[in-house]
Coordinates of C-alpha atoms and ligand atoms in Angstrom, one line a residue:
M1 CA 55.9 59.5 -38.5
T2 CA 53.0 57.7 -39.7
Q3 CA 50.0 57.3 -37.4
L4 CA 50.7 53.6 -37.4
D5 CA 54.1 54.3 -36.1
E6 CA 52.7 55.8 -33.5
I7 CA 50.8 53.3 -32.3
G8 CA 53.7 50.9 -32.6
D9 CA 55.5 53.1 -30.0
T10 CA 52.8 52.9 -27.3
D11 CA 53.6 49.2 -27.1
D12 CA 52.7 49.1 -23.2
G13 CA 48.9 49.5 -24.4
S14 CA 48.8 52.5 -21.8
L15 CA 46.3 55.0 -22.8
E16 CA 47.0 57.0 -19.7
D17 CA 48.1 60.3 -21.2
E18 CA 45.6 60.3 -24.2
E19 CA 42.4 62.0 -24.9
V20 CA 39.9 59.2 -25.2
D21 CA 36.4 60.5 -25.9
E22 CA 34.8 56.9 -25.4
V23 CA 36.2 53.6 -23.7
V24 CA 34.4 50.6 -24.1
Y25 CA 35.9 48.0 -22.1
S26 CA 35.2 44.2 -22.6
T27 CA 36.3 41.4 -20.5
D28 CA 37.1 39.8 -23.9
W29 CA 40.6 39.9 -24.7
R30 CA 40.0 40.6 -28.3
W31 CA 38.8 44.0 -27.5
S32 CA 41.1 45.1 -24.7
G33 CA 43.6 47.7 -25.9
N34 CA 42.7 48.2 -29.3
R35 CA 42.0 51.3 -30.7
N36 CA 41.0 53.4 -33.8
I37 CA 44.2 54.9 -35.3
D38 CA 42.3 58.0 -36.1
T39 CA 40.0 58.7 -33.2
N40 CA 41.3 56.8 -30.3
L41 CA 38.0 55.5 -29.8
I42 CA 38.0 51.9 -28.6
Y43 CA 35.9 50.1 -30.6
M44 CA 37.8 48.1 -32.9
V45 CA 36.4 44.6 -33.5
Y46 CA 37.6 41.3 -35.1
I47 CA 35.2 39.9 -37.3
D48 CA 34.8 36.6 -35.3
S49 CA 33.4 38.7 -32.6
I50 CA 31.3 41.1 -34.6
S51 CA 28.2 39.6 -33.1
E52 CA 29.2 41.3 -29.8
V53 CA 28.5 44.9 -31.4
S54 CA 25.5 44.0 -33.2
G55 CA 23.4 47.3 -33.3
R56 CA 26.4 49.7 -32.8
E57 CA 29.2 51.2 -34.7
A58 CA 32.6 49.3 -35.2
T59 CA 35.5 49.6 -36.9
L60 CA 37.4 46.4 -38.7
N61 CA 41.0 46.6 -39.7
G62 CA 41.4 44.3 -42.6
W63 CA 42.0 44.0 -46.2
V64 CA 39.7 44.1 -49.2
Y65 CA 38.9 40.6 -50.2
N66 CA 36.5 41.2 -52.9
I67 CA 34.8 44.2 -54.2
R68 CA 31.5 44.8 -56.3
T69 CA 30.6 48.7 -57.5
S70 CA 27.1 49.9 -58.9
K71 CA 26.2 53.2 -59.4
K72 CA 25.7 54.5 -56.0
L73 CA 27.0 51.6 -53.9
V74 CA 30.5 49.8 -53.2
F75 CA 30.2 46.3 -51.6
I76 CA 33.3 45.6 -50.1
I77 CA 33.9 42.1 -48.7
V78 CA 36.5 42.8 -45.7
R79 CA 38.7 40.2 -44.6
D80 CA 40.8 40.7 -41.0
G81 CA 42.3 37.2 -40.8
T82 CA 39.6 36.0 -38.3
G83 CA 36.8 35.8 -41.0
L84 CA 34.9 37.8 -43.7
C85 CA 32.4 40.6 -43.6
Q86 CA 30.3 42.1 -46.1
T87 CA 30.2 46.2 -45.9
V88 CA 28.3 48.4 -48.0
V89 CA 29.5 52.2 -48.9
A90 CA 26.2 54.0 -49.9
Q91 CA 27.3 57.1 -51.9
D92 CA 24.6 59.3 -50.2
D93 CA 25.6 58.4 -46.6
V94 CA 29.5 59.2 -46.7
S95 CA 31.8 62.1 -47.5
P96 CA 32.6 62.6 -51.3
K97 CA 36.3 61.9 -50.0
V98 CA 35.2 58.3 -48.7
W99 CA 33.2 58.0 -51.6
E100 CA 36.2 58.3 -53.9
Q101 CA 38.5 56.2 -51.9
A102 CA 35.8 53.3 -52.0
S103 CA 35.5 53.6 -55.4
S104 CA 39.3 53.4 -55.9
L105 CA 39.9 50.2 -53.8
Q106 CA 42.0 47.5 -55.4
Q107 CA 41.9 43.7 -54.1
E108 CA 43.8 43.4 -51.0
S109 CA 44.2 47.1 -50.2
A110 CA 44.8 47.5 -46.5
I111 CA 41.5 49.4 -45.2
V112 CA 40.4 50.6 -41.8
I113 CA 36.7 50.9 -41.9
T114 CA 34.0 52.1 -39.8
G115 CA 30.2 52.1 -39.6
M116 CA 27.2 50.4 -38.3
V117 CA 27.0 46.7 -37.6
N118 CA 23.6 44.9 -38.2
A119 CA 22.6 41.4 -38.2
D120 CA 21.9 40.2 -41.9
E121 CA 21.4 36.6 -42.7
R122 CA 21.8 36.9 -46.2
S123 CA 25.6 38.4 -45.6
I124 CA 28.6 36.2 -45.3
G125 CA 29.1 35.5 -41.6
G126 CA 26.0 36.7 -40.7
Y127 CA 26.5 40.5 -40.3
E128 CA 26.9 43.6 -42.7
L129 CA 28.6 46.9 -41.8
H130 CA 27.0 50.1 -43.2
V131 CA 30.1 52.3 -43.9
R132 CA 30.2 55.8 -42.2
D133 CA 34.2 56.2 -42.5
L134 CA 36.9 54.6 -44.5
K135 CA 40.7 54.9 -44.5
I136 CA 43.0 53.3 -46.9
V137 CA 46.4 52.1 -44.9
S138 CA 47.7 51.0 -48.4
Q139 CA 46.5 50.7 -51.8
A140 CA 47.4 47.3 -53.3
E141 CA 48.7 47.0 -56.6
E142 CA 46.9 44.8 -59.1
Y143 CA 46.3 41.4 -57.3
P144 CA 47.7 38.3 -59.1
I145 CA 45.1 36.1 -57.4
T146 CA 41.9 36.8 -58.8
P147 CA 38.5 35.0 -58.4
K148 CA 38.8 33.2 -61.5
E149 CA 40.6 29.6 -61.7
H150 CA 44.4 29.5 -61.3
G151 CA 46.6 26.5 -62.1
V152 CA 48.2 24.8 -59.0
E153 CA 51.8 25.7 -60.1
F154 CA 50.9 29.5 -60.3
L155 CA 49.3 29.3 -56.8
M156 CA 52.3 27.6 -55.6
E157 CA 54.7 30.3 -56.8
H158 CA 52.3 32.5 -55.1
R159 CA 52.1 30.7 -51.8
H160 CA 52.8 33.6 -49.6
L161 CA 49.6 35.4 -51.2
W162 CA 47.5 32.3 -51.6
L163 CA 47.5 31.8 -48.0
R164 CA 45.0 34.7 -47.9
S165 CA 42.6 32.7 -49.8
R166 CA 39.4 31.3 -48.3
K167 CA 40.2 27.6 -48.6
Q168 CA 43.9 27.8 -47.7
W169 CA 42.6 30.0 -44.6
A170 CA 40.4 27.3 -43.6
A171 CA 43.1 24.9 -43.9
M172 CA 45.4 26.6 -41.6
R173 CA 42.7 27.0 -39.1
V174 CA 42.1 23.2 -38.7
R175 CA 46.0 22.6 -38.8
N176 CA 46.0 25.0 -35.8
T177 CA 43.1 23.2 -34.1
I178 CA 45.0 19.9 -34.5
I179 CA 48.2 21.1 -32.9
F180 CA 46.6 22.4 -30.1
A181 CA 44.3 19.4 -29.9
I182 CA 47.4 17.5 -29.9
H183 CA 49.1 19.3 -26.9
R184 CA 46.0 19.1 -24.9
F185 CA 45.7 15.6 -25.2
F186 CA 49.2 14.6 -24.0
Q187 CA 49.3 17.3 -21.7
E188 CA 46.1 16.5 -19.8
R189 CA 47.7 12.9 -19.5
G190 CA 50.8 13.9 -18.1
F191 CA 53.1 13.6 -20.9
V192 CA 56.1 16.1 -21.0
Q193 CA 57.0 17.9 -24.1
M194 CA 60.5 17.7 -25.0
D195 CA 62.5 18.4 -28.1
A196 CA 64.8 16.3 -29.9
P197 CA 67.8 17.9 -32.2
I198 CA 67.3 18.7 -35.9
F199 CA 71.0 18.1 -36.5
T200 CA 72.1 14.6 -35.8
G201 CA 74.9 12.3 -36.5
N202 CA 73.0 9.0 -37.1
A203 CA 69.9 7.7 -39.2
A204 CA 66.6 6.5 -37.7
E205 CA 64.6 5.5 -40.5
G206 CA 66.8 4.1 -43.0
T207 CA 69.7 6.0 -44.8
T208 CA 68.2 6.2 -48.3
N209 CA 66.4 9.6 -47.7
L210 CA 68.8 11.5 -45.4
F211 CA 69.5 15.0 -46.0
E212 CA 73.4 15.7 -45.4
T213 CA 74.8 18.8 -44.3
D214 CA 78.3 19.9 -43.6
Y215 CA 79.0 20.5 -40.0
F216 CA 81.8 22.1 -39.2
D217 CA 84.0 19.6 -41.7
R218 CA 82.0 16.9 -40.3
K219 CA 78.7 15.2 -41.5
A220 CA 75.5 15.7 -39.9
Y221 CA 71.9 14.8 -41.0
L222 CA 68.9 16.7 -40.7
T223 CA 66.7 14.7 -38.6
Q224 CA 64.0 11.8 -39.8
S225 CA 62.5 11.4 -36.8
G226 CA 62.9 12.5 -32.9
Q227 CA 62.1 8.8 -31.7
L228 CA 65.6 7.6 -30.8
Y229 CA 66.2 10.7 -28.7
G230 CA 62.6 10.6 -27.5
E231 CA 63.3 7.1 -26.1
A232 CA 66.3 8.4 -24.2
M233 CA 63.7 11.3 -22.8
A234 CA 61.1 8.7 -21.9
M235 CA 63.7 6.8 -19.6
A236 CA 63.9 10.2 -17.6
H237 CA 60.5 11.5 -17.8
G238 CA 58.3 8.3 -18.3
K239 CA 55.9 9.8 -20.9
I240 CA 57.1 12.2 -23.3
Y241 CA 56.3 13.6 -26.6
T242 CA 58.0 15.4 -29.3
F243 CA 56.7 17.8 -31.9
G244 CA 59.0 19.2 -34.4
P245 CA 60.0 19.4 -38.1
T246 CA 61.7 16.3 -39.6
F247 CA 63.1 15.9 -42.9
R248 CA 63.5 13.1 -45.5
A249 CA 65.1 13.4 -49.0
E250 CA 62.0 12.1 -50.6
K251 CA 62.6 11.7 -54.6
S252 CA 58.9 10.7 -55.0
K253 CA 56.7 13.2 -56.2
T254 CA 53.5 11.9 -54.3
R255 CA 50.6 13.8 -52.9
R256 CA 51.5 12.5 -49.5
H257 CA 55.4 13.2 -49.3
L258 CA 57.1 16.4 -48.4
T259 CA 60.7 16.8 -47.7
E260 CA 59.9 18.8 -44.4
F261 CA 57.0 17.7 -42.4
W262 CA 56.0 18.0 -38.5
M263 CA 55.8 14.8 -36.6
I264 CA 54.5 14.2 -33.2
E265 CA 56.0 11.4 -31.4
P266 CA 55.1 10.2 -27.8
E267 CA 57.3 7.7 -26.2
M268 CA 56.4 5.7 -23.2
A269 CA 58.4 3.8 -20.7
Y270 CA 56.4 0.6 -19.6
Y271 CA 54.1 0.4 -22.8
D272 CA 53.7 -2.5 -24.8
L273 CA 52.4 -2.9 -28.4
D274 CA 48.7 -3.1 -27.2
M275 CA 49.0 0.0 -24.9
N276 CA 50.4 1.9 -27.4
M277 CA 47.7 1.1 -30.0
D278 CA 45.4 2.3 -27.5
L279 CA 46.9 5.6 -27.1
A280 CA 47.2 6.1 -30.6
E281 CA 43.7 5.3 -31.2
E282 CA 42.4 7.7 -28.3
M283 CA 44.5 10.4 -29.6
M284 CA 43.1 10.1 -33.2
A285 CA 39.5 10.3 -32.0
F286 CA 40.2 13.1 -29.5
I287 CA 41.9 15.2 -32.6
V288 CA 38.9 14.3 -34.9
S289 CA 36.3 15.4 -32.2
E290 CA 38.0 18.6 -31.7
V291 CA 38.3 19.5 -35.3
V292 CA 34.5 18.9 -35.9
R293 CA 33.6 20.8 -32.6
L294 CA 35.7 23.8 -33.4
N295 CA 36.0 24.1 -37.1
R296 CA 32.5 23.7 -38.4
S297 CA 32.8 26.6 -40.5
E298 CA 36.2 25.9 -41.7
L299 CA 35.0 22.6 -42.9
E300 CA 32.3 24.0 -44.5
V301 CA 34.4 26.3 -46.4
L302 CA 36.6 23.1 -47.6
E303 CA 33.4 21.7 -48.5
R304 CA 34.6 18.7 -46.1
D305 CA 31.6 16.5 -45.3
T306 CA 31.5 16.5 -41.6
A307 CA 28.9 13.5 -41.3
T308 CA 31.8 11.0 -42.0
L309 CA 33.9 12.8 -39.5
E310 CA 31.4 12.5 -36.9
L311 CA 31.4 8.9 -37.4
I312 CA 35.0 8.5 -36.0
K313 CA 34.9 6.9 -32.7
A314 CA 37.2 4.6 -31.0
P315 CA 37.6 1.4 -31.2
F316 CA 39.0 1.5 -34.8
P317 CA 39.4 -2.0 -36.5
R318 CA 42.8 -3.7 -36.0
I319 CA 43.8 -6.1 -38.7
T320 CA 47.2 -8.2 -39.1
Y321 CA 49.3 -7.3 -41.8
T322 CA 48.7 -11.0 -42.9
E323 CA 45.0 -10.1 -43.0
A324 CA 45.6 -6.8 -44.7
I325 CA 47.3 -9.2 -47.5
E326 CA 44.4 -11.6 -47.6
R327 CA 42.3 -8.6 -48.2
L328 CA 44.2 -7.2 -51.2
K329 CA 44.5 -10.3 -52.8
S330 CA 40.7 -11.5 -52.2
P331 CA 38.2 -11.8 -55.3
Q332 CA 36.2 -9.5 -53.3
M333 CA 38.8 -6.7 -53.6
Q334 CA 38.8 -7.3 -57.3
E335 CA 34.7 -7.2 -57.7
K336 CA 35.0 -3.9 -55.8
L337 CA 37.4 -2.5 -58.0
D338 CA 35.4 -3.5 -60.9
R339 CA 32.4 -1.8 -59.6
M340 CA 34.4 1.4 -58.8
E341 CA 35.4 1.4 -62.4
S342 CA 31.9 1.2 -63.9
D343 CA 30.7 3.7 -61.4
R344 CA 33.4 6.1 -62.6
Q345 CA 32.5 5.4 -66.2
E346 CA 29.0 6.3 -65.4
E347 CA 29.4 9.4 -63.7
A348 CA 31.8 10.5 -66.2
E349 CA 29.3 10.2 -69.0
S350 CA 26.9 12.2 -67.0
L351 CA 29.2 15.0 -66.3
K352 CA 30.0 15.0 -69.9
K353 CA 26.3 15.8 -70.8
E354 CA 25.8 18.2 -67.9
L355 CA 28.8 20.0 -69.4
A356 CA 27.5 20.0 -73.0
A357 CA 24.2 21.5 -72.0
L358 CA 26.2 24.1 -69.9
D359 CA 28.0 25.2 -73.3
S360 CA 25.1 25.5 -75.1
E361 CA 23.4 27.8 -72.8
F362 CA 26.5 29.8 -72.1
G363 CA 26.0 32.1 -75.3
Q364 CA 22.6 33.4 -74.1
A365 CA 23.1 33.4 -70.5
K366 CA 22.8 36.7 -68.6
K367 CA 25.9 37.9 -66.5
G368 CA 25.3 36.6 -63.4
R369 CA 24.3 33.1 -64.9
K370 CA 27.5 33.1 -66.8
F371 CA 29.4 33.3 -63.5
Q372 CA 27.5 30.6 -62.2
I373 CA 28.0 28.4 -65.2
D374 CA 31.8 29.1 -65.3
R375 CA 31.9 28.1 -61.6
R376 CA 30.0 24.7 -62.4
R377 CA 32.3 23.9 -65.3
G378 CA 35.3 24.3 -63.2
E379 CA 33.9 21.8 -60.7
I380 CA 33.1 19.5 -63.6
N381 CA 36.4 19.9 -64.9
A382 CA 38.1 19.1 -61.5
R383 CA 35.8 15.9 -61.0
M384 CA 36.6 14.8 -64.3
D385 CA 40.3 15.0 -63.8
Q386 CA 39.9 13.0 -60.9
I387 CA 37.7 10.3 -62.5
E388 CA 40.3 10.1 -65.3
E389 CA 43.0 9.6 -62.7
D390 CA 41.0 6.9 -61.2
L391 CA 40.3 5.0 -64.4
R392 CA 43.9 5.3 -65.2
N393 CA 44.6 3.9 -61.8
I394 CA 42.1 1.1 -61.2
P395 CA 43.5 -1.5 -63.6
V396 CA 47.2 -0.7 -62.0
W397 CA 45.5 -1.4 -58.4
K398 CA 43.9 -4.4 -59.4
N399 CA 46.9 -6.0 -60.6
S400 CA 49.0 -4.9 -57.9
A401 CA 46.7 -6.3 -55.3
L402 CA 46.5 -9.5 -57.0
E403 CA 50.5 -9.8 -57.3
K404 CA 50.9 -8.7 -53.6
K405 CA 53.2 -11.0 -51.7
W406 CA 53.5 -11.5 -47.9
G407 CA 56.7 -9.8 -47.1
E408 CA 56.1 -6.8 -49.2
D409 CA 55.7 -3.3 -47.6
F410 CA 52.4 -1.5 -48.7
G411 CA 52.8 1.2 -51.1
G412 CA 50.3 4.2 -51.6
S413 CA 47.8 2.4 -53.5
D414 CA 47.6 -0.7 -51.4
E415 CA 46.9 1.9 -48.5
T416 CA 44.1 3.6 -50.5
L417 CA 42.6 -0.1 -51.2
L418 CA 42.6 -1.0 -47.9
T419 CA 40.9 2.1 -46.3
M420 CA 38.7 3.1 -49.3
D421 CA 35.4 2.0 -47.7
E422 CA 36.3 2.7 -44.2
V423 CA 34.8 5.8 -42.3
T424 CA 37.4 5.2 -39.2
P425 CA 40.8 4.8 -39.5
V426 CA 42.4 1.0 -39.6
M427 CA 45.3 -0.1 -37.7
V428 CA 47.5 -2.5 -39.3
Y429 CA 49.8 -4.5 -36.8
G430 CA 52.4 -7.5 -36.9
Y431 CA 54.5 -6.2 -39.9
P432 CA 57.1 -8.5 -41.5
A433 CA 60.1 -7.6 -39.7
E434 CA 62.0 -7.2 -43.0
V435 CA 60.5 -4.2 -44.0
K436 CA 60.6 -2.7 -40.5
A437 CA 63.2 -0.1 -39.0
F438 CA 66.1 -1.8 -36.8
Y439 CA 64.7 -0.6 -33.7
M440 CA 61.5 -2.7 -33.8
K441 CA 61.1 -5.3 -31.4
R442 CA 60.2 -8.8 -32.7
D443 CA 57.3 -10.8 -31.8
S444 CA 58.5 -13.4 -29.1
A445 CA 56.2 -16.1 -30.9
N446 CA 57.5 -15.2 -34.3
D447 CA 60.8 -13.9 -35.0
N448 CA 59.9 -12.8 -38.5
I449 CA 57.1 -10.4 -37.2
A450 CA 57.9 -6.9 -36.0
L451 CA 55.8 -5.4 -33.1
G452 CA 54.9 -2.3 -35.4
V453 CA 51.7 -0.9 -35.8
D454 CA 50.5 1.6 -38.7
I455 CA 47.6 3.7 -38.6
L456 CA 45.6 4.0 -42.2
A457 CA 43.4 7.0 -42.6
P458 CA 40.1 6.0 -44.0
E459 CA 39.0 7.3 -47.5
G460 CA 42.3 6.5 -49.0
Y461 CA 44.2 9.1 -47.4
G462 CA 47.2 6.5 -46.7
E463 CA 49.3 5.9 -43.5
I464 CA 49.4 8.8 -40.8
I465 CA 51.0 6.9 -37.9
G466 CA 53.9 4.5 -37.6
G467 CA 55.0 3.2 -34.6
G468 CA 55.6 0.0 -32.2
Q469 CA 57.2 -1.5 -29.6
R470 CA 61.2 -1.0 -29.3
E471 CA 64.0 -3.7 -29.1
D472 CA 65.0 -3.3 -25.4
D473 CA 67.9 -6.0 -25.3
L474 CA 71.2 -4.8 -25.6
E475 CA 72.6 -7.8 -27.6
T476 CA 69.7 -8.3 -29.9
L477 CA 69.8 -4.4 -30.7
R478 CA 73.7 -4.5 -31.4
Q479 CA 73.0 -7.3 -33.9
R480 CA 70.1 -5.5 -35.7
I481 CA 72.4 -2.2 -36.0
K482 CA 75.1 -4.8 -37.3
E483 CA 72.4 -6.3 -39.9
H484 CA 71.2 -3.1 -41.0
N485 CA 74.8 -1.6 -42.0
L486 CA 74.5 1.2 -39.6
P487 CA 77.8 2.7 -37.9
E488 CA 77.7 1.2 -34.2
E489 CA 79.9 4.0 -32.9
Q490 CA 77.1 6.4 -33.5
F491 CA 74.8 4.6 -31.6
Q492 CA 76.5 4.0 -28.2
W493 CA 74.3 6.1 -26.4
Y494 CA 71.4 4.6 -27.8
L495 CA 72.7 1.4 -26.9
D496 CA 73.6 2.9 -23.3
L497 CA 69.9 3.0 -22.8
R498 CA 69.7 -0.7 -22.9
K499 CA 72.5 -1.1 -20.4
Y500 CA 71.2 1.3 -17.7
G501 CA 67.5 0.2 -16.8
S502 CA 66.3 -1.1 -20.1
V503 CA 62.5 -1.5 -19.8
P504 CA 59.6 -2.6 -22.5
H505 CA 58.8 0.8 -24.2
S506 CA 56.8 2.0 -27.3
G507 CA 55.8 5.0 -29.0
F508 CA 54.7 6.3 -32.5
G509 CA 55.1 9.0 -34.8
L510 CA 51.9 11.0 -36.2
G511 CA 52.4 12.9 -39.4
L512 CA 50.8 16.4 -39.1
E513 CA 50.6 17.2 -42.7
R514 CA 48.8 14.1 -43.8
T515 CA 46.5 14.3 -40.9
V516 CA 45.5 17.9 -42.1
A517 CA 45.0 16.5 -45.6
W518 CA 42.7 13.9 -44.2
L519 CA 40.4 15.9 -42.0
C520 CA 40.3 18.9 -44.4
G521 CA 39.6 16.6 -47.4
L522 CA 42.4 17.9 -49.3
K523 CA 44.0 15.8 -52.1
H524 CA 47.7 16.9 -51.8
V525 CA 49.7 17.6 -48.6
R526 CA 51.2 20.8 -50.3
E527 CA 48.4 22.7 -49.3
T528 CA 48.3 21.5 -45.6
I529 CA 51.5 23.5 -44.4
P530 CA 52.2 27.4 -44.8
F531 CA 55.4 27.1 -47.2
P532 CA 55.5 23.1 -48.4
R533 CA 59.0 22.1 -49.1
M534 CA 58.9 19.3 -51.7
M535 CA 61.5 17.8 -54.4
G536 CA 61.0 20.4 -56.9
R537 CA 59.8 23.3 -54.3
L538 CA 62.1 25.9 -52.3
Y539 CA 60.4 29.4 -53.3
P540 CA 58.5 31.1 -51.7
Ligands
4AD1 O1 56.2 5.8 -40.4 P1 57.4 7.0 -40.1 O2 58.5 6.7 -41.1 O3 57.9 6.4 -38.7 C1 58.6 7.0 -37.9 O4 59.5 8.0 -38.4 C2 59.0 6.6 -36.3 N1 60.5 7.0 -36.2 C3 57.8 7.0 -35.7 C4 57.8 6.7 -34.4 O5 57.6 5.7 -33.9 N2 58.3 7.6 -33.3 O6 56.8 8.5 -40.2 C5 55.8 8.3 -39.1 C6 54.7 9.3 -39.8 C7 53.9 8.6 -41.2 O7 53.1 7.5 -40.8 C8 53.5 9.9 -42.0 O8 52.3 10.2 -41.5 C9 54.3 10.8 -41.6 O9 55.1 10.6 -40.6 N3 55.4 10.9 -42.8 C10 55.4 11.8 -43.7 N4 54.7 12.8 -43.9 C11 55.0 13.7 -45.1 N5 55.9 13.4 -46.1 C12 56.7 12.5 -45.9 N6 57.8 12.5 -46.5 C13 56.4 11.6 -44.5 N7 57.3 10.4 -44.2 C14 56.6 10.2 -43.2
MG2 MG1 55.7 4.4 -41.8

């Protein structure tokens, strides 16, 4: 049995029968029950609470994030899932065995490392651990992801390992904050979290992107939205929300579409569209403020400008669909795009010059400077790709904005244009009924208008929320089901909700991954979920 197995056996955490030289208890949960696997001393610490052991010895359980060797020193940056810590092994201060092990380490080897912790503001995380003892739990093979740049395809194939990289790690921490903030928001307001089924017999959001499965010789679909079930649950509990995976067979390969994504869908009895919009706005403002409050260091790792996020406060601008169309078609929009085009061209020129200067410097540069130059070249190339994409897009955008007709749905580029200059999200309501789902209630003053709202994230991140008031009249709803060619027999239960105590009610769906992308400043939703599912991706 290995020592780790032994540890696993004492899963009640009891230390009663064991010899313990020194017990340091702390009220902090991160401490309790942890012990060094060699000595039984209880002083293991997670990096995010390392400040609590400043000036003392502590043990870190982690992995080698990065390693640098000089003649008599080995610098190991350790990661333990909660953060990074610089550690130093000095040949003169450790046994020959420890020195030999430290010198043999590979990136991502698992190690348990013990030594004196001291504040050091030059170190990553502000502390440095001076190593006394080091134990290799498992030596890693040559790690495929190195500090040099890798293509996205390569990284996606290694997603299971890529998750350990710093930016990916930071994005998942932000995702976690968002999830917790959403639960807090609704729970504190008396909403009941309920779960909608994943196998369903009927479509909710149109029939074009359904995933069909074989359900004991019958057809079943993976759910596109929990909403219809949410309506039934709201009639039982008043205010509910679902939080679950949803599926759409999106054949489009855009940076905003996944085939499997997580949606949060509150549904409220006795809510009209305005109340629904107020709630969505309040929720969004709360999520943003929680991310800013709790994820400063993660946002820094992601190079996300927090100043723009801090400006986000309710109320958000509310415009009608018709106003949005007018904005798109306006001469000001054309001027703005012209300006954008010339700005991008200028920026590209100056980046090209910088690149040429770096190229000519590279030959004579020292090792450290070469590293810096490589870094900067990587940044410039990434920005140049973005600029080229913009320059290809701008003429297309100009044209599609100009050609936009009342009655058409917005595409990704329209959403980008509508929010390009905004710092807060924009709420667009009063859509043409034609482009919205069968369950949308119509405006009593104009039957062509649906009481729906979309919330568009600023800075061009696109639609993050879709929602609205639901049709609550039995006959009208039955008629809509017919108009949309949906099988009425599958909707009997849904129609029942209009037979037995029908009331005005509303709700919305927030796309988790698009929210993460926006708040993290990530261009593509594939980096916002641990294992993204897209048209061309099922591995790992
Ligand atoms: O606008 P959608 O389709 O609305 C609904 O499904 C409603 N039934 C919600 C409701 O009222 N309860 O989707 C809602 C949100 C979108 O705004 C977007 O953020 C996200 O879900 N979304 C996607 N996210 C990633 N990949 C996709 N393929 C997505 N499709 C929608
Ligand atoms: Mg939508």
